[in-house]
CSV table of C-alpha atoms and ligand atoms in Angstrom, one decimal:
chain,number,residue,atom,x,y,z
A,26,MET,CA,-0.1,0.4,-0.1
A,27,ASP,CA,1.3,3.6,-0.5
A,28,GLN,CA,2.5,6.1,1.7
A,29,ILE,CA,2.7,10.2,1.4
A,30,VAL,CA,5.6,11.6,3.3
A,31,ILE,CA,5.5,15.2,4.1
A,32,ARG,CA,8.1,17.6,5.0
A,33,GLY,CA,6.6,20.4,7.1
A,34,GLY,CA,7.0,23.6,7.4
A,35,ARG,CA,6.0,25.6,4.1
A,36,ARG,CA,4.1,28.6,3.3
A,37,LEU,CA,1.0,27.2,0.7
A,38,ASN,CA,1.5,29.6,-2.2
A,39,GLY,CA,-0.9,30.1,-5.2
A,40,ARG,CA,-4.0,28.8,-6.6
A,41,ILE,CA,-5.5,25.3,-6.4
A,42,GLN,CA,-8.4,24.1,-8.5
A,43,ILE,CA,-11.2,23.0,-6.4
A,44,SER,CA,-12.8,19.6,-8.0
A,45,GLY,CA,-16.4,18.6,-8.6
A,46,ALA,CA,-18.6,17.3,-5.1
A,47,LYS,CA,-17.3,13.4,-4.0
A,48,ASN,CA,-20.6,13.0,-2.4
A,49,ALA,CA,-22.8,15.4,-5.3
A,50,ALA,CA,-21.3,12.8,-8.0
A,51,LEU,CA,-22.1,9.5,-5.9
A,52,THR,CA,-26.1,11.2,-5.4
A,53,LEU,CA,-26.0,12.2,-9.1
A,54,MET,CA,-24.6,8.9,-10.5
A,55,PRO,CA,-27.2,6.5,-9.5
A,56,CYS,CA,-30.4,9.4,-11.5
A,57,ALA,CA,-28.6,7.2,-14.6
A,58,LEU,CA,-30.6,4.1,-13.2
A,59,LEU,CA,-34.3,6.5,-13.7
A,60,THR,CA,-33.9,6.7,-17.6
A,61,HIS,CA,-33.4,5.0,-20.3
A,62,GLU,CA,-32.2,7.6,-21.4
A,63,PRO,CA,-28.2,9.0,-21.3
A,64,LEU,CA,-27.0,11.1,-18.3
A,65,THR,CA,-24.5,13.1,-19.3
A,66,LEU,CA,-22.7,14.8,-15.9
A,67,ARG,CA,-19.6,17.4,-16.2
A,68,ASN,CA,-16.6,17.9,-13.9
A,69,LEU,CA,-16.9,14.2,-12.2
A,70,PRO,CA,-13.9,14.2,-9.5
A,71,ARG,CA,-11.3,11.7,-10.2
A,72,LEU,CA,-11.8,9.6,-7.3
A,73,ALA,CA,-12.0,6.3,-6.6
A,74,ASP,CA,-15.0,6.0,-5.4
A,75,VAL,CA,-16.0,7.7,-8.5
A,76,ASP,CA,-14.6,4.1,-10.1
A,77,THR,CA,-15.7,1.5,-8.0
A,78,PHE,CA,-19.8,3.5,-7.9
A,79,GLY,CA,-19.0,3.2,-12.3
A,80,HIS,CA,-18.5,-0.5,-11.6
A,81,LEU,CA,-21.9,-1.0,-9.5
A,82,LEU,CA,-24.0,0.3,-12.4
A,83,ASN,CA,-21.7,-1.5,-15.2
A,84,ASN,CA,-22.9,-4.8,-12.7
A,85,HIS,CA,-26.8,-3.3,-12.8
A,86,GLY,CA,-25.9,-3.3,-16.7
A,87,LEU,CA,-25.2,0.9,-17.7
A,88,SER,CA,-22.6,1.6,-19.4
A,89,THR,CA,-20.4,4.1,-18.3
A,90,THR,CA,-18.5,6.8,-21.1
A,91,ILE,CA,-15.7,8.6,-20.1
A,92,GLU,CA,-15.9,11.3,-22.6
A,93,GLY,CA,-12.8,12.4,-22.1
A,94,THR,CA,-11.8,16.5,-20.3
A,95,SER,CA,-13.0,19.8,-21.6
A,96,PRO,CA,-10.8,22.4,-21.5
A,97,GLU,CA,-12.5,24.5,-19.2
A,98,GLU,CA,-13.6,22.0,-17.1
A,99,PHE,CA,-10.8,20.2,-14.2
A,100,GLY,CA,-13.0,16.5,-14.3
A,101,ARG,CA,-14.1,14.1,-16.9
A,102,VAL,CA,-17.4,14.0,-18.5
A,103,MET,CA,-19.2,11.0,-18.3
A,104,THR,CA,-22.3,9.2,-20.2
A,105,VAL,CA,-24.3,7.1,-18.0
A,106,ARG,CA,-27.3,5.0,-19.9
A,107,ALA,CA,-29.2,2.7,-17.8
A,108,ASN,CA,-31.6,1.2,-21.3
A,109,ARG,CA,-31.8,-2.3,-19.6
A,110,ILE,CA,-31.2,-3.1,-16.1
A,111,THR,CA,-29.8,-6.6,-15.6
A,112,SER,CA,-29.2,-6.9,-12.5
A,113,THR,CA,-31.1,-5.6,-9.4
A,114,VAL,CA,-28.4,-6.2,-6.6
A,115,ALA,CA,-26.1,-4.9,-5.5
A,116,PRO,CA,-23.3,-7.6,-4.6
A,117,PHE,CA,-21.3,-7.4,-2.0
A,118,ASP,CA,-17.9,-6.8,-2.9
A,119,ILE,CA,-18.5,-3.4,-4.4
A,120,VAL,CA,-20.8,-2.3,-1.4
A,121,ARG,CA,-18.0,-2.9,1.0
A,122,LYS,CA,-16.6,-0.6,-0.4
A,123,ILE,CA,-18.1,2.1,-0.5
A,124,ARG,CA,-21.2,3.7,1.6
A,125,ALA,CA,-23.0,5.5,-1.4
A,126,SER,CA,-23.3,2.1,-3.3
A,127,PHE,CA,-26.4,2.4,-0.4
A,128,LEU,CA,-27.8,5.4,-3.3
A,129,VAL,CA,-28.8,2.6,-5.7
A,130,LEU,CA,-31.6,1.5,-3.7
A,131,GLY,CA,-34.1,4.3,-4.4
A,132,PRO,CA,-34.4,4.3,-7.7
A,133,LEU,CA,-33.2,1.2,-8.7
A,134,LEU,CA,-36.8,-0.2,-6.8
A,135,ALA,CA,-38.2,3.0,-8.7
A,136,ARG,CA,-36.9,1.9,-12.5
A,137,ALA,CA,-37.6,-1.8,-11.9
A,138,GLY,CA,-40.0,-2.3,-8.6
A,139,GLU,CA,-37.2,-4.5,-6.7
A,140,ALA,CA,-33.4,-3.7,-5.2
A,141,THR,CA,-31.3,-5.9,-3.1
A,142,VAL,CA,-28.0,-4.5,-1.3
A,143,TRP,CA,-25.7,-5.7,0.4
A,144,LEU,CA,-25.2,-3.9,4.1
A,145,PRO,CA,-22.8,-0.8,4.0
A,146,GLY,CA,-19.2,-0.6,3.6
A,147,GLY,CA,-18.1,2.7,4.3
A,148,ASP,CA,-15.9,5.5,6.9
A,149,ALA,CA,-16.1,4.1,10.1
A,150,ILE,CA,-17.2,6.8,11.5
A,151,GLY,CA,-20.0,5.2,14.3
A,152,GLY,CA,-22.2,2.7,13.7
A,153,ARG,CA,-24.3,4.3,10.9
A,154,PRO,CA,-27.0,2.6,10.6
A,155,ILE,CA,-30.0,2.4,7.6
A,156,ASP,CA,-33.7,2.4,9.3
A,157,LEU,CA,-34.2,5.7,8.5
A,158,HIS,CA,-33.8,4.6,4.1
A,159,LEU,CA,-36.4,1.7,4.5
A,160,GLN,CA,-38.7,3.7,6.6
A,161,ALA,CA,-38.5,6.3,3.8
A,162,LEU,CA,-39.0,3.7,1.3
A,163,GLN,CA,-41.9,2.0,3.2
A,164,ALA,CA,-43.6,5.2,3.3
A,165,LEU,CA,-43.6,5.2,-0.1
A,166,GLY,CA,-44.7,2.2,-0.8
A,167,ALA,CA,-42.5,-0.7,-0.9
A,168,SER,CA,-42.0,-3.7,1.0
A,169,ILE,CA,-38.9,-4.1,3.1
A,170,GLU,CA,-37.7,-7.8,3.7
A,171,VAL,CA,-33.9,-7.3,5.9
A,172,ALA,CA,-32.3,-10.9,5.8
A,173,ALA,CA,-28.6,-11.4,6.5
A,174,GLY,CA,-25.9,-9.1,5.4
A,175,TYR,CA,-28.8,-8.1,2.7
A,176,ILE,CA,-31.6,-5.4,2.5
A,177,LYS,CA,-34.5,-7.0,0.1
A,178,ALA,CA,-37.3,-4.5,-0.9
A,179,THR,CA,-39.8,-5.0,-3.2
A,180,ALA,CA,-42.4,-3.0,-5.1
A,181,LYS,CA,-45.1,-4.7,-7.4
A,182,GLY,CA,-46.8,-2.2,-9.6
A,183,GLY,CA,-44.4,0.3,-8.6
A,184,LEU,CA,-44.3,3.0,-6.0
A,185,GLY,CA,-47.1,4.7,-5.0
A,186,GLY,CA,-45.9,7.9,-2.8
A,187,GLY,CA,-46.0,9.2,0.4
A,188,ARG,CA,-45.7,11.1,3.4
A,189,TYR,CA,-42.1,10.8,4.9
A,190,ARG,CA,-40.8,12.8,8.0
A,191,PHE,CA,-36.7,11.6,8.8
A,192,PRO,CA,-37.4,12.1,12.8
A,193,ILE,CA,-33.2,13.5,12.6
A,194,VAL,CA,-31.8,14.8,8.8
A,195,SER,CA,-30.6,11.9,6.8
A,196,VAL,CA,-28.6,13.3,3.9
A,197,GLY,CA,-27.9,9.8,2.2
A,198,ALA,CA,-32.2,8.6,3.4
A,199,THR,CA,-32.8,11.7,1.9
A,200,GLU,CA,-31.1,11.2,-1.8
A,201,ASN,CA,-32.9,7.9,-1.6
A,202,ALA,CA,-36.1,8.8,-0.8
A,203,LEU,CA,-36.5,11.7,-3.8
A,204,MET,CA,-34.7,9.5,-6.4
A,205,ALA,CA,-37.3,7.0,-5.2
A,206,ALA,CA,-40.1,9.7,-5.2
A,207,VAL,CA,-39.9,11.3,-8.5
A,208,LEU,CA,-41.0,7.7,-10.2
A,209,ALA,CA,-44.3,7.0,-7.9
A,210,ARG,CA,-47.1,6.8,-9.0
A,211,GLY,CA,-48.3,9.6,-6.6
A,212,SER,CA,-47.2,12.0,-4.9
A,213,SER,CA,-45.0,12.0,-1.8
A,214,CYS,CA,-43.7,14.7,0.6
A,215,LEU,CA,-40.8,14.3,2.8
A,216,GLU,CA,-40.5,15.8,5.5
A,217,ASN,CA,-37.1,17.2,7.7
A,218,ALA,CA,-35.1,15.9,5.0
A,219,ALA,CA,-31.5,16.9,4.6
A,220,ARG,CA,-30.6,20.2,2.9
A,221,GLU,CA,-27.3,19.8,2.1
A,222,PRO,CA,-25.7,21.6,-0.8
A,223,GLU,CA,-25.6,18.1,-2.2
A,224,ILE,CA,-29.2,17.1,-2.1
A,225,ILE,CA,-29.7,20.4,-4.2
A,226,ASP,CA,-27.6,19.6,-6.8
A,227,LEU,CA,-29.3,16.1,-6.4
A,228,CYS,CA,-32.8,18.2,-7.3
A,229,LYS,CA,-31.8,20.2,-10.3
A,230,CYS,CA,-29.9,17.1,-11.5
A,231,LEU,CA,-33.8,15.4,-11.2
A,232,VAL,CA,-35.9,18.4,-12.4
A,233,ALA,CA,-33.4,18.8,-16.2
A,234,MET,CA,-34.4,14.8,-16.2
A,235,GLY,CA,-38.3,15.9,-15.6
A,236,ALA,CA,-38.8,15.1,-12.4
A,237,ARG,CA,-41.2,17.6,-10.3
A,238,ILE,CA,-40.1,18.7,-6.9
A,239,ASP,CA,-40.7,22.0,-5.5
A,240,GLY,CA,-39.5,23.1,-1.8
A,241,ILE,CA,-36.3,22.6,-3.4
A,242,GLY,CA,-32.7,23.5,-0.4
A,243,THR,CA,-36.2,23.2,1.8
A,244,ASP,CA,-36.8,20.7,4.5
A,245,ARG,CA,-40.5,19.8,2.8
A,246,LEU,CA,-39.9,18.7,-0.5
A,247,GLU,CA,-42.9,18.5,-2.1
A,248,ILE,CA,-41.9,15.6,-5.0
A,249,GLU,CA,-45.0,14.9,-8.2
A,250,GLY,CA,-43.7,12.1,-9.7
A,251,VAL,CA,-44.1,11.7,-13.2
A,252,PRO,CA,-44.2,8.2,-15.5
A,253,HIS,CA,-40.7,8.5,-17.2
A,254,LEU,CA,-37.8,10.8,-16.9
A,255,HIS,CA,-35.5,11.1,-19.5
A,256,GLY,CA,-31.6,12.4,-20.5
A,257,ALA,CA,-30.0,15.3,-19.1
A,258,THR,CA,-26.4,16.8,-19.3
A,259,TYR,CA,-25.5,18.1,-15.4
A,260,THR,CA,-22.0,19.5,-14.3
A,261,VAL,CA,-21.5,18.3,-10.5
A,262,MET,CA,-21.2,20.8,-8.1
A,263,PRO,CA,-17.5,22.5,-6.4
A,264,ASP,CA,-16.5,20.5,-4.2
A,265,ARG,CA,-17.0,22.4,-0.6
A,266,ILE,CA,-15.1,19.6,1.6
A,267,GLU,CA,-12.3,20.1,-0.4
A,268,ALA,CA,-12.0,23.3,-0.9
A,269,GLY,CA,-12.5,23.6,3.2
A,270,SER,CA,-10.0,21.8,3.3
A,271,TYR,CA,-7.3,23.4,1.3
A,272,ALA,CA,-8.6,26.4,3.5
A,273,CYS,CA,-7.4,24.5,6.4
A,274,ALA,CA,-4.2,23.8,4.5
A,275,ALA,CA,-3.4,27.4,3.9
A,276,ALA,CA,-4.1,28.9,7.0
A,277,ILE,CA,-2.2,25.9,9.1
A,278,THR,CA,1.0,27.0,6.9
A,279,GLY,CA,0.4,30.5,6.8
A,280,GLY,CA,-0.1,31.6,3.2
A,281,GLU,CA,-1.8,31.7,1.0
A,282,VAL,CA,-4.1,30.3,-1.3
A,283,GLU,CA,-6.3,31.4,-4.0
A,284,LEU,CA,-9.2,27.7,-3.9
A,285,VAL,CA,-10.5,28.3,-8.0
A,286,GLY,CA,-14.3,27.8,-8.5
A,287,ALA,CA,-14.8,26.8,-5.1
A,288,ASP,CA,-18.5,28.1,-3.9
A,289,ALA,CA,-18.3,30.6,-0.8
A,290,GLY,CA,-22.6,30.4,-1.2
A,291,ASP,CA,-22.4,26.5,0.0
A,292,MET,CA,-19.5,26.9,2.7
A,293,GLY,CA,-21.0,29.5,4.5
A,294,ALA,CA,-20.1,27.3,8.1
A,295,THR,CA,-17.0,27.3,7.3
A,296,ILE,CA,-15.7,30.4,6.9
A,297,ASP,CA,-17.2,31.5,9.4
A,298,ALA,CA,-15.2,29.1,11.5
A,299,LEU,CA,-12.5,30.2,9.1
A,300,ARG,CA,-12.3,33.6,9.7
A,301,ALA,CA,-13.3,33.8,14.4
A,302,ALA,CA,-10.2,31.6,14.1
A,303,GLY,CA,-8.6,34.6,12.5
A,304,VAL,CA,-8.0,33.7,9.0
A,305,MET,CA,-8.9,35.9,6.4
A,306,VAL,CA,-10.7,34.9,3.7
A,307,THR,CA,-13.0,36.9,0.7
A,308,ALA,CA,-14.4,35.9,-2.4
A,309,THR,CA,-12.8,35.9,-5.5
A,310,ARG,CA,-13.8,36.6,-9.2
A,311,ASP,CA,-12.1,33.3,-9.6
A,312,GLY,CA,-13.8,31.7,-6.3
A,313,LEU,CA,-11.5,32.2,-2.5
A,314,LYS,CA,-8.8,33.6,-1.2
A,315,VAL,CA,-7.7,31.9,1.7
A,316,ALA,CA,-5.2,34.0,4.1
A,317,SER,CA,-3.6,33.6,7.2
A,318,GLY,CA,-4.0,36.7,9.5
A,319,ASP,CA,-2.1,37.8,12.9
A,320,GLY,CA,-2.0,33.7,13.8
A,321,LEU,CA,-4.6,31.1,14.9
A,322,ARG,CA,-7.0,32.3,17.6
A,323,GLY,CA,-8.4,29.2,19.6
A,324,ILE,CA,-12.5,29.1,19.0
A,325,GLU,CA,-15.7,26.0,20.0
A,326,ILE,CA,-17.0,24.7,16.8
A,327,GLU,CA,-19.9,21.7,16.8
A,328,THR,CA,-20.8,20.2,13.6
A,329,ALA,CA,-24.6,20.5,12.6
A,330,PRO,CA,-27.1,19.1,9.2
A,331,TYR,CA,-26.9,22.0,7.1
A,332,PRO,CA,-26.8,25.4,7.6
A,333,GLY,CA,-24.5,24.3,10.6
A,334,LEU,CA,-21.0,22.7,10.1
A,335,ALA,CA,-20.4,19.6,7.6
A,336,THR,CA,-18.7,16.6,10.4
A,337,ASP,CA,-16.7,16.2,7.0
A,338,MET,CA,-14.6,19.5,8.2
A,339,GLN,CA,-14.9,19.1,11.4
A,340,ALA,CA,-10.8,16.5,11.9
A,341,GLN,CA,-10.2,19.7,9.3
A,342,LEU,CA,-10.6,22.7,11.2
A,343,MET,CA,-9.3,20.7,14.2
A,344,ALA,CA,-6.3,19.8,12.4
A,345,MET,CA,-5.5,24.6,12.3
A,346,LEU,CA,-6.5,24.7,15.6
A,347,LEU,CA,-4.3,22.8,16.7
A,348,LEU,CA,-1.5,25.2,16.7
A,349,ALA,CA,-3.9,28.3,17.5
A,350,ARG,CA,-3.5,31.0,20.8
A,351,GLY,CA,-5.9,29.8,23.5
A,352,ARG,CA,-8.2,27.3,24.1
A,353,SER,CA,-10.6,25.1,21.5
A,354,ARG,CA,-13.7,23.2,21.5
A,355,VAL,CA,-14.6,20.6,18.7
A,356,THR,CA,-18.0,18.5,19.1
A,357,GLU,CA,-19.3,16.2,17.4
A,358,THR,CA,-22.9,16.0,17.0
A,359,ILE,CA,-23.3,13.9,14.2
A,360,PHE,CA,-21.8,11.1,14.1
A,361,GLU,CA,-20.4,8.5,17.2
A,362,ASN,CA,-16.9,7.4,16.9
A,363,ARG,CA,-15.4,10.6,14.6
A,364,PHE,CA,-12.4,11.5,16.0
A,365,ARG,CA,-10.1,9.0,15.2
A,366,HIS,CA,-8.0,11.3,14.1
A,367,VAL,CA,-7.7,12.2,17.4
A,368,PRO,CA,-4.6,9.7,18.6
A,369,GLU,CA,-2.2,10.0,15.8
A,370,LEU,CA,-2.8,14.3,16.1
A,371,VAL,CA,-1.2,13.8,19.8
A,372,ARG,CA,1.6,11.8,18.2
A,373,MET,CA,2.6,14.3,16.4
A,374,GLY,CA,3.1,17.3,19.5
A,375,ALA,CA,-0.8,17.8,19.6
A,376,ASP,CA,-2.4,18.6,23.3
A,377,ILE,CA,-6.6,16.9,23.0
A,378,THR,CA,-8.3,15.5,25.5
A,379,VAL,CA,-11.9,13.8,24.1
A,380,SER,CA,-14.7,14.0,26.3
A,381,GLY,CA,-17.4,12.7,24.9
A,382,ARG,CA,-19.3,14.4,21.8
A,383,SER,CA,-15.6,17.5,22.6
A,384,ALA,CA,-12.8,17.5,21.8
A,385,LEU,CA,-11.0,20.1,24.1
A,386,VAL,CA,-8.0,21.6,22.0
A,387,ASN,CA,-5.4,23.7,23.8
A,388,GLY,CA,-2.8,25.3,21.0
A,389,VAL,CA,1.1,24.0,21.1
A,390,ALA,CA,4.0,26.4,19.8
A,391,ALA,CA,5.0,23.3,17.2
A,392,LEU,CA,4.1,20.4,16.2
A,393,HIS,CA,6.8,17.6,15.5
A,394,GLY,CA,6.6,14.9,11.8
A,395,ALA,CA,6.0,11.6,13.2
A,396,PRO,CA,4.8,8.6,11.3
A,397,VAL,CA,0.6,8.0,11.5
A,398,VAL,CA,-1.9,5.8,10.3
A,399,ALA,CA,-5.5,7.0,8.4
A,400,THR,CA,-8.4,5.7,10.3
A,401,ASP,CA,-11.5,7.7,7.7
A,402,LEU,CA,-11.0,10.1,4.9
A,403,ARG,CA,-12.1,13.1,6.5
A,404,ALA,CA,-9.3,12.1,9.2
A,405,SER,CA,-7.5,11.1,6.7
A,406,MET,CA,-7.0,14.5,5.7
A,407,SER,CA,-7.1,16.4,9.2
A,408,LEU,CA,-3.4,14.1,9.1
A,409,VAL,CA,-2.3,15.8,6.0
A,410,LEU,CA,-2.2,19.1,7.5
A,411,ALA,CA,-1.0,18.8,10.6
A,412,GLY,CA,1.7,17.2,8.5
A,413,LEU,CA,2.2,20.1,6.3
A,414,ALA,CA,3.4,22.4,9.2
A,415,ALA,CA,4.6,19.9,11.4
A,416,HIS,CA,8.6,20.4,12.2
A,417,GLY,CA,10.2,16.9,10.2
A,418,GLU,CA,8.7,14.4,8.6
A,419,THR,CA,5.4,13.0,8.9
A,420,VAL,CA,4.5,9.4,7.1
A,421,VAL,CA,1.2,9.1,6.1
A,422,SER,CA,-0.1,4.6,6.0
A,423,ARG,CA,-3.4,3.7,4.5
A,424,ILE,CA,-3.7,6.3,2.7
A,425,TYR,CA,-6.7,4.5,0.4
A,426,HIS,CA,-9.0,7.0,2.4
A,427,LEU,CA,-7.5,9.9,0.9
A,428,ASP,CA,-7.5,8.5,-3.0
A,429,ARG,CA,-11.5,8.0,-2.2
A,430,GLY,CA,-11.9,11.7,-2.1
A,431,TYR,CA,-9.7,14.3,-2.6
A,432,ASP,CA,-8.8,14.4,-6.6
A,433,ARG,CA,-5.0,14.3,-7.7
A,434,LEU,CA,-4.3,15.7,-3.6
A,435,GLU,CA,-0.1,16.0,-4.0
A,436,GLU,CA,-0.6,17.4,-7.4
A,437,LYS,CA,-2.7,20.5,-6.0
A,438,LEU,CA,0.1,20.9,-2.8
A,439,GLN,CA,2.3,20.9,-4.9
A,440,ALA,CA,1.7,23.0,-7.2
A,441,VAL,CA,0.9,25.3,-4.3
A,442,GLY,CA,5.0,24.4,-2.5
A,443,ALA,CA,4.0,21.4,-0.2
A,444,ASP,CA,6.4,19.1,0.3
A,445,ILE,CA,4.6,16.4,-0.2
A,446,ARG,CA,5.2,13.3,-2.2
A,447,ARG,CA,3.6,9.3,-2.3
A,448,ILE,CA,6.2,6.2,-2.2
A,449,ALA,CA,5.2,2.6,-2.9
A,450,ASP,CA,5.0,0.8,0.5
A,451,ASP,CA,6.8,-1.8,0.6
B,501,UD1,C1,-23.6,11.8,3.9
B,501,UD1,C2,-22.4,11.8,3.4
B,501,UD1,C3,-20.7,11.9,4.5
B,501,UD1,C4,-21.0,12.9,5.8
B,501,UD1,C5,-22.9,12.6,6.0
B,501,UD1,C6,-23.4,13.4,7.0
B,501,UD1,C7,-22.1,11.1,0.8
B,501,UD1,C8,-22.2,10.3,-0.1
B,501,UD1,N1,-21.5,10.8,2.7
B,501,UD1,O1,-22.8,10.3,4.4
B,501,UD1,O2,-19.5,12.3,4.3
B,501,UD1,O3,-20.0,12.9,7.0
B,501,UD1,O4,-23.7,12.7,5.0
B,501,UD1,O5,-23.4,15.1,6.1
B,501,UD1,O6,-23.1,12.2,0.6
B,501,UD1,N2,-28.6,7.7,10.6
B,501,UD1,C9,-29.4,6.6,11.0
B,501,UD1,N3,-30.2,5.9,10.8
B,501,UD1,C10,-30.3,6.4,8.6
B,501,UD1,C11,-29.6,7.4,8.5
B,501,UD1,C12,-28.3,7.9,8.6
B,501,UD1,O7,-29.3,6.8,12.3
B,501,UD1,O8,-31.1,5.4,8.2
B,501,UD1,C13,-27.5,8.7,11.0
B,501,UD1,C14,-26.7,8.6,11.1
B,501,UD1,O9,-25.8,7.7,12.2
B,501,UD1,C15,-25.5,9.9,11.3
B,501,UD1,C16,-26.6,10.3,10.8
B,501,UD1,O10,-28.1,10.3,10.8
B,501,UD1,O11,-25.6,10.1,12.2
B,501,UD1,C17,-26.2,11.8,9.5
B,501,UD1,O12,-26.0,10.3,8.5
B,501,UD1,P1,-26.5,11.0,7.1
B,501,UD1,O13,-27.0,12.0,6.8
B,501,UD1,O14,-27.4,9.8,7.0
B,501,UD1,O15,-24.8,10.6,6.5
B,501,UD1,P2,-24.2,9.3,5.0
B,501,UD1,O16,-25.7,10.2,3.7
B,501,UD1,O17,-24.3,8.1,5.5
């Protein structure tokens, strides 16, 4: 397995192109299951998770064709076509690699009337149940059978539509329910739905395919089912988490970086946290400029569903705060077990104490390089960030987590002056 080696202490300066959003890509790709016409997605990030999702769609009988990269875009253009669905089973081999595979459940059910999906794997950041996905689909008329290790959902004669109120906000369950409801016979209403920008991206793509959805951007989505959807061409939104991660990289190294293509409108809570910590963030013609100010100061942050602070930014902001003056408190309210980066950061000289859902960070004057192990995608990025600021060499292993979610990470960081390279682990 490859490792990433970082020699820390360089200020990052320059421009970083932000890729298409992983979490949007992974919910837009399964939309292709909803129509026999082609769905062309532009600005797809080059990520292991996108490739894995492509294999999953191939397994259902869909063709996936990379049309190349358009010069004005950084990402790929892919056409996905579900002429015929040849299998309604999402096999364990693929599902275990990527939790988002579960997002084929709703669209397969809506188009083919049945779906069998093995229970998901993905990041080890807590229990990650799927009960809300199943309840929402049941409310739309699905019958669900839970067997050892897999879920079988059926809707003989198609889904009828229905009303469902999510007891807690779930991004994935909202996406599954939406993709199912658009082809249901009747109307549906999803209450306390997730409002993440990636959900808005999904809604816009579905509308471009002929879906009828009201309340886009709110927590109440009303869907009028249609008998058929058609093909479309849709551009994946910029990755707000990737942009936020590189903002932390600029801040922790005392540098100045322009995040080209970043959309400040989707990043409100992250920008607020950066500014509160003393980082200067300004909108530019091409995106966002992030510059370290007079030094970082400690802050209190708490994750929450959008428009609150994304749990996917928690580990990276914590890394940035390790070198801030004073104390910080980082509270995680979405996932339990999402502090697995803490022991690794402590090995690099960080002063962090975890108490329940909060981590107390006492800023230190310096970090030192160390061998560290990546545990999940965003945790891995927090180790890279700490490594960029640390004295000496940091070696990050198990970097397949990073490859799942950061498009051309070393290339982008090298271009702004980081000393970072990938080595093959023998
Ligand atoms: C998505 C994102 C992930 C992000 C998360 C929260 C993708 C591919 N992944 O994950 O990067 O960290 O949103 O913003 O888009 N829950 C239940 N039952 C369910 C479903 C969820 O109890 O059936 C709970 C979860 O355990 C968690 C909370 O709901 O505590 C939110 O999870 P959810 O929004 O569903 O996360 P994902 O969609 O898995």
